[in-house]
Short mmCIF file of C-alpha atoms in Angstrom, two decimals:
data_model
loop_
_atom_site.label_atom_id
_atom_site.label_comp_id
_atom_site.label_asym_id
_atom_site.label_seq_id
_atom_site.Cartn_x
_atom_site.Cartn_y
_atom_site.Cartn_z
CA MET A 1 2.59 11.36 -44.01
CA ALA A 2 1.37 10.01 -40.69
CA ARG A 3 2.46 11.82 -37.55
CA VAL A 4 3.74 9.03 -35.31
CA GLY A 5 5.03 9.56 -31.79
CA LEU A 6 7.58 7.57 -29.81
CA VAL A 7 7.56 7.63 -26.01
CA ASP A 8 11.09 6.94 -24.83
CA SER A 9 13.41 7.82 -21.97
CA PRO A 10 16.72 6.50 -20.59
CA ARG A 11 14.93 6.35 -17.23
CA PHE A 12 13.27 3.10 -18.33
CA GLU A 13 16.67 1.44 -17.97
CA ASP A 14 16.76 2.35 -14.26
CA HIS A 15 14.27 -0.41 -13.39
CA LEU A 16 16.83 -3.05 -12.42
CA THR A 17 15.75 -6.68 -12.40
CA ALA A 18 18.88 -8.78 -11.70
CA GLU A 19 18.85 -11.86 -13.97
CA CYS A 20 15.19 -11.54 -14.95
CA PRO A 21 14.43 -11.91 -18.70
CA GLU A 22 12.62 -8.54 -18.51
CA ARG A 23 15.86 -6.59 -18.37
CA PRO A 24 17.01 -3.02 -19.07
CA ALA A 25 18.71 -3.99 -22.36
CA ARG A 26 15.35 -4.49 -24.06
CA VAL A 27 14.58 -0.80 -24.60
CA PRO A 28 17.97 0.33 -25.97
CA ALA A 29 18.01 -2.70 -28.29
CA ILE A 30 14.80 -1.47 -29.93
CA ARG A 31 15.96 2.16 -29.92
CA ARG A 32 19.23 1.21 -31.61
CA THR A 33 17.42 -0.80 -34.29
CA LEU A 34 15.06 2.07 -35.05
CA ASP A 35 18.12 4.26 -35.54
CA GLU A 36 19.90 1.70 -37.72
CA GLN A 37 16.84 1.37 -39.96
CA GLY A 38 16.39 5.12 -40.36
CA LEU A 39 13.10 5.18 -38.44
CA LEU A 40 14.08 7.07 -35.32
CA ASP A 41 14.38 10.45 -37.01
CA ARG A 42 10.93 10.05 -38.54
CA LEU A 43 9.24 9.72 -35.16
CA THR A 44 8.03 12.57 -32.97
CA SER A 45 9.51 12.38 -29.48
CA VAL A 46 6.97 12.22 -26.65
CA SER A 47 8.42 12.92 -23.21
CA PRO A 48 6.89 10.82 -20.43
CA GLY A 49 5.83 12.19 -17.08
CA PRO A 50 4.60 10.21 -14.06
CA VAL A 51 1.05 8.93 -14.26
CA ASP A 52 -1.54 10.97 -12.37
CA GLY A 53 -2.19 9.46 -8.95
CA GLU A 54 -5.95 9.72 -9.20
CA LEU A 55 -5.94 7.96 -12.57
CA LEU A 56 -3.61 5.26 -11.20
CA ARG A 57 -6.09 4.54 -8.42
CA ARG A 58 -8.93 4.08 -10.90
CA ILE A 59 -7.20 0.87 -11.99
CA HIS A 60 -5.20 -0.13 -8.88
CA SER A 61 -6.14 -0.10 -5.21
CA ASP A 62 -4.59 2.58 -3.04
CA ALA A 63 -3.25 -0.10 -0.70
CA TYR A 64 -1.41 -1.78 -3.56
CA VAL A 65 0.04 1.49 -4.88
CA GLN A 66 1.30 2.34 -1.40
CA GLU A 67 2.82 -1.13 -1.02
CA VAL A 68 4.79 -0.75 -4.29
CA LEU A 69 6.08 2.66 -3.22
CA ARG A 70 7.07 1.40 0.24
CA PHE A 71 8.70 -1.81 -1.00
CA CYS A 72 10.86 0.00 -3.55
CA ALA A 73 11.80 2.74 -1.09
CA GLU A 74 13.07 0.04 1.28
CA GLY A 75 15.40 -1.34 -1.38
CA GLY A 76 13.26 -3.63 -3.51
CA GLY A 77 13.58 -7.35 -4.14
CA LEU A 78 10.94 -9.89 -5.15
CA LEU A 79 7.67 -7.96 -5.08
CA ASP A 80 5.28 -10.86 -5.65
CA ASP A 81 5.40 -14.60 -5.04
CA GLY A 82 6.59 -15.26 -8.58
CA ASP A 83 9.18 -13.36 -10.58
CA THR A 84 8.54 -9.60 -10.39
CA ILE A 85 11.86 -8.18 -9.20
CA VAL A 86 12.11 -4.48 -8.38
CA SER A 87 14.83 -2.05 -7.38
CA THR A 88 14.82 1.26 -5.52
CA ALA A 89 13.90 3.19 -8.68
CA SER A 90 11.27 0.75 -9.95
CA ALA A 91 8.15 2.42 -8.55
CA GLU A 92 9.14 5.77 -10.03
CA VAL A 93 10.04 4.18 -13.37
CA ALA A 94 6.78 2.22 -13.47
CA MET A 95 4.81 5.41 -12.88
CA LEU A 96 6.80 7.01 -15.70
CA ALA A 97 6.06 4.07 -18.01
CA ALA A 98 2.34 4.33 -17.30
CA GLY A 99 2.47 8.09 -17.67
CA GLY A 100 4.27 7.75 -20.98
CA GLY A 101 1.55 5.54 -22.38
CA VAL A 102 -1.07 7.97 -21.13
CA ALA A 103 0.79 10.90 -22.73
CA ALA A 104 0.74 9.09 -26.06
CA VAL A 105 -3.01 8.58 -25.76
CA GLU A 106 -3.53 12.24 -24.90
CA GLN A 107 -1.64 13.38 -27.99
CA VAL A 108 -3.48 10.99 -30.29
CA MET A 109 -6.88 11.85 -28.83
CA SER A 110 -6.15 15.58 -29.23
CA GLY A 111 -5.12 15.13 -32.87
CA THR A 112 -1.53 16.23 -32.27
CA LEU A 113 -0.41 12.76 -33.40
CA ASP A 114 -2.06 10.15 -35.61
CA ARG A 115 -0.46 7.13 -33.97
CA ALA A 116 2.14 6.41 -31.31
CA PHE A 117 4.32 3.70 -29.78
CA ALA A 118 5.22 3.79 -26.08
CA LEU A 119 8.69 2.25 -25.78
CA VAL A 120 8.44 1.74 -22.03
CA ARG A 121 9.24 -0.72 -19.29
CA PRO A 122 8.31 -2.31 -16.97
CA PRO A 123 5.48 -3.88 -18.97
CA GLY A 124 1.98 -3.85 -17.57
CA HIS A 125 -0.60 -6.30 -18.89
CA HIS A 126 -0.26 -8.87 -16.09
CA ALA A 127 -0.56 -6.29 -13.29
CA MET A 128 -3.75 -6.94 -11.34
CA PRO A 129 -5.78 -4.30 -9.51
CA ASP A 130 -4.21 -5.27 -6.19
CA ARG A 131 -0.93 -7.06 -6.93
CA ALA A 132 2.11 -7.28 -9.16
CA MET A 133 2.47 -10.22 -11.51
CA GLY A 134 4.62 -11.43 -14.38
CA PHE A 135 7.22 -8.63 -14.41
CA CYS A 136 4.41 -6.03 -14.31
CA LEU A 137 3.79 -3.37 -11.63
CA PHE A 138 1.10 -1.05 -13.02
CA ASN A 139 -1.17 -1.89 -15.93
CA ASN A 140 -0.05 0.60 -18.55
CA VAL A 141 -2.58 -0.24 -21.24
CA ALA A 142 -5.49 -0.29 -18.79
CA LEU A 143 -4.53 3.18 -17.59
CA MET A 144 -4.28 4.31 -21.21
CA ALA A 145 -7.78 3.01 -21.92
CA GLU A 146 -9.17 4.67 -18.80
CA ARG A 147 -7.59 7.99 -19.78
CA ALA A 148 -9.03 7.72 -23.29
CA ARG A 149 -12.48 7.27 -21.80
CA GLN A 150 -11.94 10.43 -19.72
CA LEU A 151 -11.00 12.27 -22.91
CA GLY A 152 -14.22 11.34 -24.66
CA ALA A 153 -13.65 7.97 -26.31
CA ARG A 154 -16.96 6.14 -25.96
CA ARG A 155 -15.46 2.72 -26.64
CA VAL A 156 -11.85 1.54 -26.55
CA MET A 157 -10.60 -1.74 -27.98
CA ILE A 158 -7.40 -3.30 -26.61
CA LEU A 159 -5.67 -5.93 -28.73
CA ASP A 160 -2.89 -7.87 -27.03
CA TRP A 161 -0.59 -10.06 -29.11
CA ASP A 162 1.88 -10.87 -26.33
CA VAL A 163 2.32 -14.64 -26.09
CA HIS A 164 0.99 -14.68 -22.50
CA HIS A 165 -2.65 -14.05 -21.60
CA ALA A 166 -3.55 -10.45 -20.79
CA ASN A 167 -4.95 -11.47 -17.43
CA GLY A 168 -4.47 -8.14 -15.67
CA THR A 169 -6.06 -6.16 -18.48
CA GLN A 170 -8.95 -8.61 -18.62
CA ALA A 171 -9.48 -8.26 -14.87
CA ALA A 172 -9.59 -4.47 -15.13
CA PHE A 173 -12.45 -4.41 -17.63
CA ALA A 174 -14.24 -7.78 -17.42
CA ASP A 175 -17.52 -6.24 -16.23
CA ARG A 176 -17.49 -3.20 -18.53
CA ASP A 177 -19.02 -2.78 -21.96
CA ASP A 178 -16.99 0.30 -22.94
CA VAL A 179 -13.60 -1.44 -23.20
CA PHE A 180 -13.12 -4.56 -25.34
CA VAL A 181 -10.11 -6.73 -24.44
CA LEU A 182 -8.87 -9.21 -27.06
CA SER A 183 -5.91 -11.43 -26.23
CA TRP A 184 -3.98 -13.83 -28.43
CA HIS A 185 -1.78 -16.12 -26.35
CA GLN A 186 -0.29 -19.60 -26.36
CA SER A 187 -2.79 -22.11 -25.00
CA GLY A 188 -1.73 -23.74 -21.73
CA LEU A 189 1.06 -21.26 -21.06
CA TRP A 190 1.55 -19.22 -17.87
CA PRO A 191 -0.55 -17.58 -16.35
CA TYR A 192 -2.79 -20.56 -17.26
CA SER A 193 -5.87 -18.46 -17.97
CA GLY A 194 -7.53 -16.97 -21.03
CA ALA A 195 -9.96 -19.65 -22.18
CA VAL A 196 -12.57 -18.82 -24.82
CA SER A 197 -15.21 -19.26 -22.09
CA GLU A 198 -13.79 -16.22 -20.26
CA GLU A 199 -15.95 -13.70 -22.11
CA GLY A 200 -16.64 -11.04 -19.47
CA THR A 201 -19.32 -10.68 -16.83
CA GLY A 202 -22.48 -8.64 -16.32
CA ALA A 203 -22.59 -5.64 -18.63
CA GLY A 204 -19.21 -6.72 -20.01
CA THR A 205 -20.37 -10.11 -21.25
CA GLY A 206 -18.93 -10.52 -24.74
CA THR A 207 -16.36 -7.74 -24.55
CA THR A 208 -13.57 -10.09 -23.51
CA LEU A 209 -12.33 -12.29 -26.36
CA ASN A 210 -9.55 -14.79 -25.74
CA LEU A 211 -7.80 -16.54 -28.60
CA PRO A 212 -5.68 -19.34 -27.07
CA MET A 213 -3.40 -20.36 -29.94
CA THR A 214 -2.14 -23.90 -30.39
CA ARG A 215 1.52 -24.42 -29.53
CA GLY A 216 3.58 -23.94 -32.68
CA SER A 217 1.10 -21.60 -34.38
CA GLY A 218 2.72 -19.37 -36.97
CA ASP A 219 1.95 -16.40 -39.18
CA ALA A 220 -0.79 -18.10 -41.21
CA ALA A 221 -2.77 -19.23 -38.15
CA TYR A 222 -2.64 -15.77 -36.59
CA TRP A 223 -3.65 -14.15 -39.87
CA GLN A 224 -6.62 -16.50 -40.14
CA THR A 225 -7.86 -15.42 -36.71
CA TRP A 226 -7.33 -11.79 -37.71
CA GLN A 227 -9.54 -12.10 -40.76
CA GLU A 228 -12.23 -14.37 -39.33
CA LEU A 229 -12.51 -13.20 -35.71
CA VAL A 230 -10.67 -9.97 -34.96
CA VAL A 231 -11.99 -7.81 -37.77
CA PRO A 232 -15.65 -8.89 -37.29
CA ALA A 233 -15.39 -8.30 -33.52
CA ALA A 234 -13.91 -4.83 -34.02
CA GLU A 235 -16.47 -3.89 -36.65
CA ARG A 236 -19.29 -4.90 -34.34
CA PHE A 237 -17.81 -3.07 -31.33
CA GLN A 238 -17.08 0.16 -33.26
CA PRO A 239 -14.29 1.56 -31.06
CA ASP A 240 -13.16 5.17 -31.03
CA LEU A 241 -9.56 4.19 -30.21
CA LEU A 242 -7.44 1.09 -30.77
CA LEU A 243 -4.74 0.19 -28.25
CA LEU A 244 -2.14 -2.51 -28.86
CA SER A 245 -0.35 -4.35 -26.08
CA ALA A 246 2.70 -5.06 -28.21
CA GLY A 247 4.52 -8.03 -26.77
CA PHE A 248 7.04 -9.71 -29.07
CA ASP A 249 7.53 -12.99 -27.22
CA ALA A 250 5.43 -14.83 -29.81
CA HIS A 251 8.44 -14.54 -32.13
CA TRP A 252 9.87 -17.99 -32.85
CA ARG A 253 13.21 -17.21 -31.16
CA ASP A 254 11.71 -16.29 -27.79
CA PRO A 255 12.86 -18.57 -24.94
CA LEU A 256 9.70 -18.37 -22.81
CA ALA A 257 7.12 -19.75 -25.26
CA ASP A 258 6.52 -21.82 -28.37
CA ILE A 259 4.60 -19.69 -30.85
CA GLN A 260 6.32 -19.30 -34.21
CA LEU A 261 5.61 -15.80 -35.49
CA SER A 262 8.14 -14.14 -37.79
CA VAL A 263 9.12 -10.50 -38.22
CA PRO A 264 7.09 -10.26 -41.48
CA GLY A 265 4.17 -11.83 -39.62
CA TYR A 266 4.24 -9.01 -37.10
CA ALA A 267 4.54 -6.47 -39.92
CA ARG A 268 1.49 -7.88 -41.68
CA MET A 269 -0.65 -7.70 -38.55
CA ALA A 270 0.58 -4.20 -37.74
CA GLN A 271 -0.25 -3.04 -41.26
CA ALA A 272 -3.72 -4.56 -40.89
CA LEU A 273 -4.12 -2.86 -37.53
CA VAL A 274 -3.40 0.53 -39.09
CA THR A 275 -5.95 -0.23 -41.82
CA LEU A 276 -8.50 -1.22 -39.18
CA ALA A 277 -7.87 2.01 -37.28
CA GLU A 278 -8.32 4.05 -40.44
CA SER A 279 -11.69 2.41 -41.06
CA LEU A 280 -13.03 2.53 -37.47
CA THR A 281 -11.25 5.13 -35.32
CA GLN A 282 -10.22 7.88 -37.74
CA GLY A 283 -6.76 6.33 -37.57
CA ARG A 284 -6.34 6.64 -33.80
CA LEU A 285 -3.97 3.90 -32.64
CA VAL A 286 -1.50 3.67 -29.75
CA ALA A 287 0.81 0.73 -29.02
CA VAL A 288 2.69 0.04 -25.80
CA LEU A 289 5.55 -2.41 -25.29
CA GLU A 290 4.84 -5.56 -23.29
CA GLY A 291 7.03 -8.69 -23.42
CA GLY A 292 9.71 -10.09 -25.71
CA TYR A 293 12.84 -11.64 -24.26
CA ASP A 294 15.08 -12.67 -27.15
CA LEU A 295 16.76 -9.37 -28.00
CA GLN A 296 17.10 -10.19 -31.70
CA GLY A 297 13.48 -11.21 -32.17
CA LEU A 298 12.32 -8.35 -29.97
CA ARG A 299 14.21 -5.55 -31.67
CA HIS A 300 13.45 -6.57 -35.24
CA ALA A 301 9.76 -7.35 -34.61
CA ALA A 302 9.28 -4.09 -32.73
CA ALA A 303 11.00 -2.11 -35.49
CA ALA A 304 8.81 -3.81 -38.10
CA THR A 305 5.71 -2.88 -36.12
CA ILE A 306 6.77 0.74 -35.75
CA ARG A 307 7.62 0.89 -39.47
CA GLN A 308 3.99 -0.01 -40.18
CA LEU A 309 2.75 2.75 -37.89
CA LEU A 310 4.73 5.10 -40.14
CA ASP A 311 4.23 3.62 -43.60
CA ALA A 312 1.62 0.82 -43.46
CA ASP A 313 3.23 -0.77 -46.52
CA GLY A 314 3.77 -4.29 -45.20
CA THR A 315 7.55 -4.20 -45.55
CA ALA A 316 9.97 -5.42 -42.91
CA ILE A 317 13.71 -5.83 -42.50
CA ASP A 318 14.13 -9.41 -41.32
CA PRO A 319 17.59 -10.93 -40.88
CA LEU A 320 16.14 -13.76 -38.77
CA GLY A 321 13.92 -15.59 -41.26
CA LEU A 322 11.22 -18.14 -40.54
CA SER A 323 11.22 -20.70 -37.76
CA PRO A 324 13.31 -23.77 -38.62
CA ARG A 325 10.90 -25.91 -36.61
CA GLY A 326 7.87 -25.53 -38.85
CA THR A 327 4.53 -24.06 -37.82
CA VAL A 328 0.87 -24.84 -37.26
CA LYS A 329 -0.71 -23.10 -40.24
CA GLU A 330 -4.40 -23.02 -39.38
CA ALA A 331 -6.70 -22.17 -36.48
CA ASP A 332 -9.89 -23.87 -37.67
CA ASN A 333 -10.75 -25.50 -34.34
CA LEU A 334 -10.29 -22.28 -32.38
CA ILE A 335 -12.38 -20.30 -34.86
CA ARG A 336 -15.14 -22.91 -34.71
CA THR A 337 -15.10 -22.84 -30.90
CA VAL A 338 -15.31 -19.05 -30.74
CA ARG A 339 -18.13 -18.88 -33.27
CA THR A 340 -20.23 -21.45 -31.45
CA GLN A 341 -19.45 -20.62 -27.81
CA HIS A 342 -18.56 -16.93 -27.46
CA ALA A 343 -21.36 -14.47 -26.72
CA TRP A 344 -20.09 -11.87 -29.20
CA PHE A 345 -20.47 -14.32 -32.10
CA ARG A 346 -23.21 -16.55 -30.75
CA ASP A 347 -25.82 -13.80 -30.37
#
């Protein structure tokens, strides 16, 4: 039986965000569903601690870190020029979220755990080196990848299935060949980046792969990209660790986007991710929560994903069903574009 860890803490509910969709209720909704489905007792608890300051400054500028600390200490408010709302406790909670993801990586890299899920907030994949963005303060998954490299992973692959482009994660590693960043996201959606042509720079050319999915894409279209693009890219890159930025806002119920994934669709991809890890990384796989703003879609899709980390049997409890709006069932044009234009496939 796989040893699977869960990073969790009631402190993650102390990051208060007023009426923002990224709200404290997200974490307890998932926790409650894990308990209802009999999964919580099967997971090994991982206690988070604050991220190491030196590690934090390998991804974020010192000036930005100091600005977050100061702004929160003065009472919080709107941290950026968009929608990242913070409270007095937010800086401390964000450091705990990043530290929790790092702790999960440390336990998987040491062999204490086989896989892990960091049930943390605030999310991180939009956080840029020098500014907050899109509900994100510090880039959790980037810090996790950086820590894995310190622990001896030669190559780390980050897969991000949040419905919004992983722009902060891409920025952190665009010029590096030791971290591969792959992002599925809805084409044309905020933050309006993530084209196939964004493939990395310098030594990192080819190790950024963006998959902008057509509005309305469903399970079949995502699965097609998995088989025809994701697996070949991973097999060529040969990572020592897989990281998943696990956003669940591509579920068909989510109010902020128009991708039509179902709970079984998430389960199928999570099962395939475990299989990929077993073939490439000796099973080493760590997921960290990103977005997902409909509590029903979020909690059931997250539970289905965590069930696959435990069992990898493809099963899911899904009271929500398939999208009533119908879905785009293929990604032929995207696959053709990637194969002809992207350096990783073109060479």
